[in-house]
Tab-separated table of C-alpha atoms in Angstrom:
chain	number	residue	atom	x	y	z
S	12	UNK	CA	19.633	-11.884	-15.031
S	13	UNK	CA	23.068	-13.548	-14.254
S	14	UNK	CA	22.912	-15.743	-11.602
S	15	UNK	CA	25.766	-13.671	-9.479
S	16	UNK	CA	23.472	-10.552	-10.097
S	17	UNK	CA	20.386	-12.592	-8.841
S	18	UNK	CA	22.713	-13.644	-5.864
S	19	UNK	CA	23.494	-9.843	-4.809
S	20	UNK	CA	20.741	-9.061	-5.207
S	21	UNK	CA	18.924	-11.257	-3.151
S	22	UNK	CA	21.836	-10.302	-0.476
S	23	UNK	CA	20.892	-6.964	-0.578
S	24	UNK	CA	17.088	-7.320	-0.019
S	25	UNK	CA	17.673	-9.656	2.764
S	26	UNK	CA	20.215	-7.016	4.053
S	27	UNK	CA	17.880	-4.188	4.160
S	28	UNK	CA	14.095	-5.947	4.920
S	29	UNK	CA	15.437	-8.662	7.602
S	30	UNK	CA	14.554	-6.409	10.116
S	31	UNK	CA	10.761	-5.866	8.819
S	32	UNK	CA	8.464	-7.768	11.098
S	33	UNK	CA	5.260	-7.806	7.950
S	34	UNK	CA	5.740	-7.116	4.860
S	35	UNK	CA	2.225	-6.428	3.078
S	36	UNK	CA	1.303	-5.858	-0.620
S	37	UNK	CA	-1.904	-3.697	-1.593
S	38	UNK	CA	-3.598	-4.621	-4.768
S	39	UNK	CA	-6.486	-3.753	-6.768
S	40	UNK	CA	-8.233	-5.544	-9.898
S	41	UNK	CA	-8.681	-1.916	-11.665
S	42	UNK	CA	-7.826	1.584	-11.409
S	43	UNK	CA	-10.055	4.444	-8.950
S	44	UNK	CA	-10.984	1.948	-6.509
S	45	UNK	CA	-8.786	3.793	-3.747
S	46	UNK	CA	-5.745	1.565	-3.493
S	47	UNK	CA	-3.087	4.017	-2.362
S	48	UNK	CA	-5.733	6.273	-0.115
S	49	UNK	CA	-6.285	2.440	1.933
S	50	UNK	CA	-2.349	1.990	1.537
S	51	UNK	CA	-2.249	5.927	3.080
S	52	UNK	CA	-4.521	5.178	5.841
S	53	UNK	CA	-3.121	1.731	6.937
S	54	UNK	CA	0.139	3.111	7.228
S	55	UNK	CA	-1.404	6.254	9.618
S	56	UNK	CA	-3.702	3.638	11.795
S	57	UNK	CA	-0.611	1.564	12.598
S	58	UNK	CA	1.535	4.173	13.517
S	59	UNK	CA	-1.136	5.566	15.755
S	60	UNK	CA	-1.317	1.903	17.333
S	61	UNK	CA	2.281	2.224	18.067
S	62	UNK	CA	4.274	0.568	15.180
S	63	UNK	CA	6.931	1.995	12.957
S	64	UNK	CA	5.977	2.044	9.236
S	65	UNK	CA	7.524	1.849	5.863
S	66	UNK	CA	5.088	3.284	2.862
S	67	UNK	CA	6.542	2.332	-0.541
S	68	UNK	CA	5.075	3.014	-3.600
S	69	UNK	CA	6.010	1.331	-6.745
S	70	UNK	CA	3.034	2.606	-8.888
S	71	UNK	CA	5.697	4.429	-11.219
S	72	UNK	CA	2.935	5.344	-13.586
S	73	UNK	CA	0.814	7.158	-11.179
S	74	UNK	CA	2.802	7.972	-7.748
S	75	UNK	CA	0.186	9.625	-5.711
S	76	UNK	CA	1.741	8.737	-2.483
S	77	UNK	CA	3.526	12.090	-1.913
S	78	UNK	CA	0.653	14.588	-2.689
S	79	UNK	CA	-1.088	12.275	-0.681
S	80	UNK	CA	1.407	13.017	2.349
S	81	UNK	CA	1.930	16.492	1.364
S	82	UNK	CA	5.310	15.072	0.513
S	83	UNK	CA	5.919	16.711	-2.873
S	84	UNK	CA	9.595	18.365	-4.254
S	85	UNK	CA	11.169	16.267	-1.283
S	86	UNK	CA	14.495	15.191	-1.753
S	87	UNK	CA	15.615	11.613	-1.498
S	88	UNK	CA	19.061	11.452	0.393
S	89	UNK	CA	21.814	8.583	0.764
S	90	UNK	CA	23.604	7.317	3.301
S	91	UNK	CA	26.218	3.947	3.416
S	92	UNK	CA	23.905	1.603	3.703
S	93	UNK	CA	21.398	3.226	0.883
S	94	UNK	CA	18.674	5.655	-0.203
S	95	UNK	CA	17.065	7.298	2.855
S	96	UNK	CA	13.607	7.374	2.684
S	97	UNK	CA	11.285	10.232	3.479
S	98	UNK	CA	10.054	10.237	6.649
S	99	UNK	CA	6.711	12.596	7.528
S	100	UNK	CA	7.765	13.028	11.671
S	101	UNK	CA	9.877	13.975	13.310
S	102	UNK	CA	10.457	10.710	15.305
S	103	UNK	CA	11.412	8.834	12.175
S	104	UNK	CA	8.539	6.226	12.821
S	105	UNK	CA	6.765	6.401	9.236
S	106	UNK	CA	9.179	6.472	5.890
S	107	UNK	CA	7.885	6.964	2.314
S	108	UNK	CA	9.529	6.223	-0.823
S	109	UNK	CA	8.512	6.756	-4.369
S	110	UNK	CA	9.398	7.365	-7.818
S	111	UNK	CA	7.557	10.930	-7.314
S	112	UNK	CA	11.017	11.797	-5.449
S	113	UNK	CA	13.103	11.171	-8.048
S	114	UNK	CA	11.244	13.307	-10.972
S	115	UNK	CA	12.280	16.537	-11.679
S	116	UNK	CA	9.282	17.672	-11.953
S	117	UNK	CA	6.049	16.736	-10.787
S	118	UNK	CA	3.791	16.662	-14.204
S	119	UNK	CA	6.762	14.536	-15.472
S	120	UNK	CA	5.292	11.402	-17.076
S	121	UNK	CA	7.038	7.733	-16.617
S	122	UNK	CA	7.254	6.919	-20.299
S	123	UNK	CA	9.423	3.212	-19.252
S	124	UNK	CA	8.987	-0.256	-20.528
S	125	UNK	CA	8.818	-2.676	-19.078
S	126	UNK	CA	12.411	-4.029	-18.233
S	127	UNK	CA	13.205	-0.690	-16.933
S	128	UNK	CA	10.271	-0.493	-14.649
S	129	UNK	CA	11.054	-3.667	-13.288
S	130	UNK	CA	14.811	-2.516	-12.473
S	131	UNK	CA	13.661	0.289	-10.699
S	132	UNK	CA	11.160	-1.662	-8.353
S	133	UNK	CA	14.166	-4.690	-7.495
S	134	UNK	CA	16.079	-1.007	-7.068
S	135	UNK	CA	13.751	0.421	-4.582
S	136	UNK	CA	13.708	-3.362	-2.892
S	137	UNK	CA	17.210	-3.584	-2.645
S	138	UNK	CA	18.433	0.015	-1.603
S	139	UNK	CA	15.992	1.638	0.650
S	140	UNK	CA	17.068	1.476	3.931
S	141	UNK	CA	14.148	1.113	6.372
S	142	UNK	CA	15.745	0.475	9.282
S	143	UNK	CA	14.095	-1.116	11.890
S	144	UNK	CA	10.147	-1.093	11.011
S	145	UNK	CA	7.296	-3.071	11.928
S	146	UNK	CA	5.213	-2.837	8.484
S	147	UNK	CA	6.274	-2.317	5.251
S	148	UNK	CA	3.377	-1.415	2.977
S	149	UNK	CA	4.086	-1.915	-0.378
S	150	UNK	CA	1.288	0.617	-3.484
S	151	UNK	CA	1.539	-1.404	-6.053
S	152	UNK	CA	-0.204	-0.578	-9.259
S	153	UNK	CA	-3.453	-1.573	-10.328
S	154	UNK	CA	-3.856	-4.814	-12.413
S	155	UNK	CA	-1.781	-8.056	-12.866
S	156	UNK	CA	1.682	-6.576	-14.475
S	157	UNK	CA	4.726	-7.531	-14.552
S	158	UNK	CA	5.322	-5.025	-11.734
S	159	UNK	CA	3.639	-7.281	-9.671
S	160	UNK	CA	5.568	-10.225	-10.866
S	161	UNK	CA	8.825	-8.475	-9.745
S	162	UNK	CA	7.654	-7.580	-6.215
S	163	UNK	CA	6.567	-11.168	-5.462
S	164	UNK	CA	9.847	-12.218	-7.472
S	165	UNK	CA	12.351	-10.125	-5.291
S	166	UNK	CA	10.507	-10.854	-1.754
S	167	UNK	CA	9.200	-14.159	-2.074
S	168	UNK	CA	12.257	-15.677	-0.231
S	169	UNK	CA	11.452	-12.977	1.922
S	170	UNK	CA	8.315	-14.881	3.107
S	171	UNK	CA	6.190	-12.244	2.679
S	172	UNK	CA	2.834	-11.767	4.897
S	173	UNK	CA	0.592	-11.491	1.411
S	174	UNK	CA	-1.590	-9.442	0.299
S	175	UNK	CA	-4.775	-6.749	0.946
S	176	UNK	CA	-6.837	-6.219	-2.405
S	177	UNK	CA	-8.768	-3.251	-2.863
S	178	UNK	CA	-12.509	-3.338	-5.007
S	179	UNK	CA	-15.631	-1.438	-4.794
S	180	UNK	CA	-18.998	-2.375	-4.464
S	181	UNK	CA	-20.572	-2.742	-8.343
S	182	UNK	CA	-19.940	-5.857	-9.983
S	183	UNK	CA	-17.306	-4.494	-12.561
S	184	UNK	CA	-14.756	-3.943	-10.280
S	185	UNK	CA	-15.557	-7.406	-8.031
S	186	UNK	CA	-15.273	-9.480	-11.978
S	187	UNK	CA	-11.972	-7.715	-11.715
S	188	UNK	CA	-11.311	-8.217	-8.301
S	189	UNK	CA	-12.091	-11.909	-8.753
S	190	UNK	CA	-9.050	-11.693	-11.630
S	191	UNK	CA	-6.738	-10.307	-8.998
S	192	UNK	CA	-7.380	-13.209	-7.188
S	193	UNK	CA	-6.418	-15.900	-9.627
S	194	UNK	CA	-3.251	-13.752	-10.061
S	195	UNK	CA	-2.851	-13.911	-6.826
S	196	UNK	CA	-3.111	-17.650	-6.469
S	197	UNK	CA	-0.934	-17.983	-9.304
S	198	UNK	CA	1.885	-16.757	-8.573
S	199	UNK	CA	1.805	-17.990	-4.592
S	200	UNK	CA	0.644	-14.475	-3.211
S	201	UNK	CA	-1.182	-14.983	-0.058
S	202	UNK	CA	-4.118	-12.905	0.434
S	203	UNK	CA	-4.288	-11.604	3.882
S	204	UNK	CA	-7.853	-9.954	3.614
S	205	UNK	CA	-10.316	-8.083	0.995
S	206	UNK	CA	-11.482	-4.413	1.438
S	207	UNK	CA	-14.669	-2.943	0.223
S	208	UNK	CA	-14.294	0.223	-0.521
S	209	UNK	CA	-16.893	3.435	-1.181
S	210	UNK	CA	-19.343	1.661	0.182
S	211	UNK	CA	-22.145	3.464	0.522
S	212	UNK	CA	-22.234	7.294	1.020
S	213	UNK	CA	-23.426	8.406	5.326
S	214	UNK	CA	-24.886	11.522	5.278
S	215	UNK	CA	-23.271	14.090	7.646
S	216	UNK	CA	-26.315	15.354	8.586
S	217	UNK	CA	-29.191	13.023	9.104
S	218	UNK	CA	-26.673	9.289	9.050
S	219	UNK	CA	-28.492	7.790	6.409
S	220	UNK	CA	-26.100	5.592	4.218
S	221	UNK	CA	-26.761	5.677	0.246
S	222	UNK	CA	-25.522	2.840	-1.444
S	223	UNK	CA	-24.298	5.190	-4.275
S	224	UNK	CA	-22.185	1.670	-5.934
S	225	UNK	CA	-24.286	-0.522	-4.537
S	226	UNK	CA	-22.985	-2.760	-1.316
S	227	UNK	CA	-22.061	-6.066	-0.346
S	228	UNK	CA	-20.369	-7.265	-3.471
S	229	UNK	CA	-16.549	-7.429	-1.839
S	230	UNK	CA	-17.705	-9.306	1.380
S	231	UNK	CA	-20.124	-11.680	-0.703
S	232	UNK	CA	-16.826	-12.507	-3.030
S	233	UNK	CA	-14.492	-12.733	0.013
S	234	UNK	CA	-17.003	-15.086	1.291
S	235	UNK	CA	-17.116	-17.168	-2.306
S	236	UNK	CA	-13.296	-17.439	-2.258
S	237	UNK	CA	-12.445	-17.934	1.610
S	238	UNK	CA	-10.955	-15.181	2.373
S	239	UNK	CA	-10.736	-12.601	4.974
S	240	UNK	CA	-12.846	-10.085	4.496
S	241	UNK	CA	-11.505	-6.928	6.358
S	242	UNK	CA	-14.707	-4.519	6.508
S	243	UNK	CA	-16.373	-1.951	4.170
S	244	UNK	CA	-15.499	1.566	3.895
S	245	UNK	CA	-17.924	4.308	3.430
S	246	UNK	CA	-17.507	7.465	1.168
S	247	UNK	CA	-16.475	10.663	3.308
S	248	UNK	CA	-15.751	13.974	1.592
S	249	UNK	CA	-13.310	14.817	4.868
S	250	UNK	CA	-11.061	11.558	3.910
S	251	UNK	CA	-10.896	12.938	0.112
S	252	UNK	CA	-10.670	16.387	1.262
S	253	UNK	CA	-7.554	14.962	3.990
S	254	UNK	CA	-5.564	13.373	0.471
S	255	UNK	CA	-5.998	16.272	-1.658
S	256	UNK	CA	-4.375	18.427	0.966
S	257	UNK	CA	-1.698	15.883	2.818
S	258	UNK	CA	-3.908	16.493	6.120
S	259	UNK	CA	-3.870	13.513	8.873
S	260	UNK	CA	-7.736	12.279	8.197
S	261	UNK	CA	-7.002	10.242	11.863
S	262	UNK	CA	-6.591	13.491	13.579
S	263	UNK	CA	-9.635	15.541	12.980
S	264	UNK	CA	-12.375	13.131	12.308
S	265	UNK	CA	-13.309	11.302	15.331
S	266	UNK	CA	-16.813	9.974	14.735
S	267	UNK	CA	-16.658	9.312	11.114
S	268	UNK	CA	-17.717	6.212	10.117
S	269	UNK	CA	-15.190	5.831	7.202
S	270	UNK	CA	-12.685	6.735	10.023
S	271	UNK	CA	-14.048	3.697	12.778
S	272	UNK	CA	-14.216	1.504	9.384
S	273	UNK	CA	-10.386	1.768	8.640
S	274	UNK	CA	-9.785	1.570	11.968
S	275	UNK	CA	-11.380	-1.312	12.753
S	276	UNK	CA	-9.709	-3.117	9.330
S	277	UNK	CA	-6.244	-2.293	10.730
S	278	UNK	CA	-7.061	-4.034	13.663
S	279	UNK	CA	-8.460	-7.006	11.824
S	280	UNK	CA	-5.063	-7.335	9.865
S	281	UNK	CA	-3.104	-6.789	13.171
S	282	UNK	CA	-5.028	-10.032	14.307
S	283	UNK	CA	-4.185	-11.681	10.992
S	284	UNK	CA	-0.370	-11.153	11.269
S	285	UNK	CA	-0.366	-12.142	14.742
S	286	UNK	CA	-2.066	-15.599	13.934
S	287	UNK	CA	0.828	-16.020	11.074
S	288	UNK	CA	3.583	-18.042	11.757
């Protein structure tokens, strides 16, 4: 890139995110591990603790953040300053933008390489027009791609908050985890707290948890590496049931213990950002 276009650019991400208080990036080692249903559910708890939320998701191979929202066939529109992006209430206080959006169709496949995958990402950085937001989460795809080299590429002036990485319990996806990690530490991400997630399944009838994927292996790695560990979240058919439909899980599940997991995680990350300087 020329160093004029490098300049603009820059310019224009500065122009558009200098009014987001946190800026934080969810990763995971490996596919299925539940990446964008965490990024989903973060975004809902801090909106229901008051704060005005950006969702983007730059997993242009697999954009499940508008079925996820019951988003789907929603149009993306412009104004002066940029795209718009879709926002799921009326008050304007949670906006989600994807690639899912922008396909004609949603079976469509992203057949891109590389180069233009990373254009569209410093795209989406540069001309969405949050406004005035509290959180930008950013769905990033799973692995160590150069997606993820152009996020931390475009916002690292930014000073970005860092990062929340996603594994499960069983030690395949903790070896990958572990990976994520290095990348991490690599290219100067700074990881703000590991989730656990799937652990264990809580019976709705009697409360007995079944470590279906076994349990313990994200906290024991946070532990190994220093790093925050956020809290462990159990399997609940009512959360997967909530994504498959675009269905608030916060509003009708109040004593699920998946539910009082994420919760309580959002409120250890709240305490994180407030501790950063």
């Amino acid at each position: 890139m020329a160093i004029s276009s490098f300049v603009n650019l820059f310019e224009l991400i500065m122009n558009h995110l200098s009014s987001v208080k946190h800026v934080i990036i969810v990763l995971s080692g490996k596919g299925g591990v539940g990446k964008s249903t965490m990024a989903a559910q973060i975004t809902m708890c801090l909106h229901a603790e008051g704060k005005k939320v950006g969702l983007l998701d730059v997993d242009l191979c697999g954009p499940s953040i508008p079925k996820i929202f019951n988003l789907e066939g929603r149009d993306v529109h412009q104004c002066p300053e940029g795209w718009l992006p879709v926002y799921i209430d009326k008050e304007q206080k949670i906006g989600v933008m994807s690639i899912g959006f922008l396909l004609e169709n949603k079976d469509d496949a992203v057949v891109w390489r590389g180069p233009k995958k990373n254009a569209m990402i410093k795209q989406f950085l540069s001309d969405v027009y949050w406004q005035d937001i509290d959180y930008l989460i950013i769905d990033t795809p799973p692995g160590t791609s150069d997606e993820h080299i152009t996020v931390m590429e475009a916002l690292r002036s930014f000073n970005p908050d860092g990062a929340i990485v996603v594994t499960t319990p069983q030690a395949v996806s903790v070896g990958d985890v572990r990976r994520e990690l290095t990348f991490c530490k690599k290219t100067g991400i700074p990881v703000v707290g590991l989730v656990e997630n799937m652990s264990g399944y809580v019976c709705p009838h009697c409360s007995e948890c079944t470590n279906i994927f076994s349990k313990g292996g994200g906290e024991s790695l946070a532990r190994q590496t220093n790093v925050p560990f956020l809290g462990s979240i159990p399997i609940d058919r009512h959360l997967t049931l909530s994504m498959d439909t675009g269905k608030n899980f916060l509003e009708s599940n109040e004593g699920s213990p998946a539910l009082a997991s994420i919760r309580q995680m959002v409120q250890r990350l709240m305490a994180i950002d407030r501790d950063l300087p």
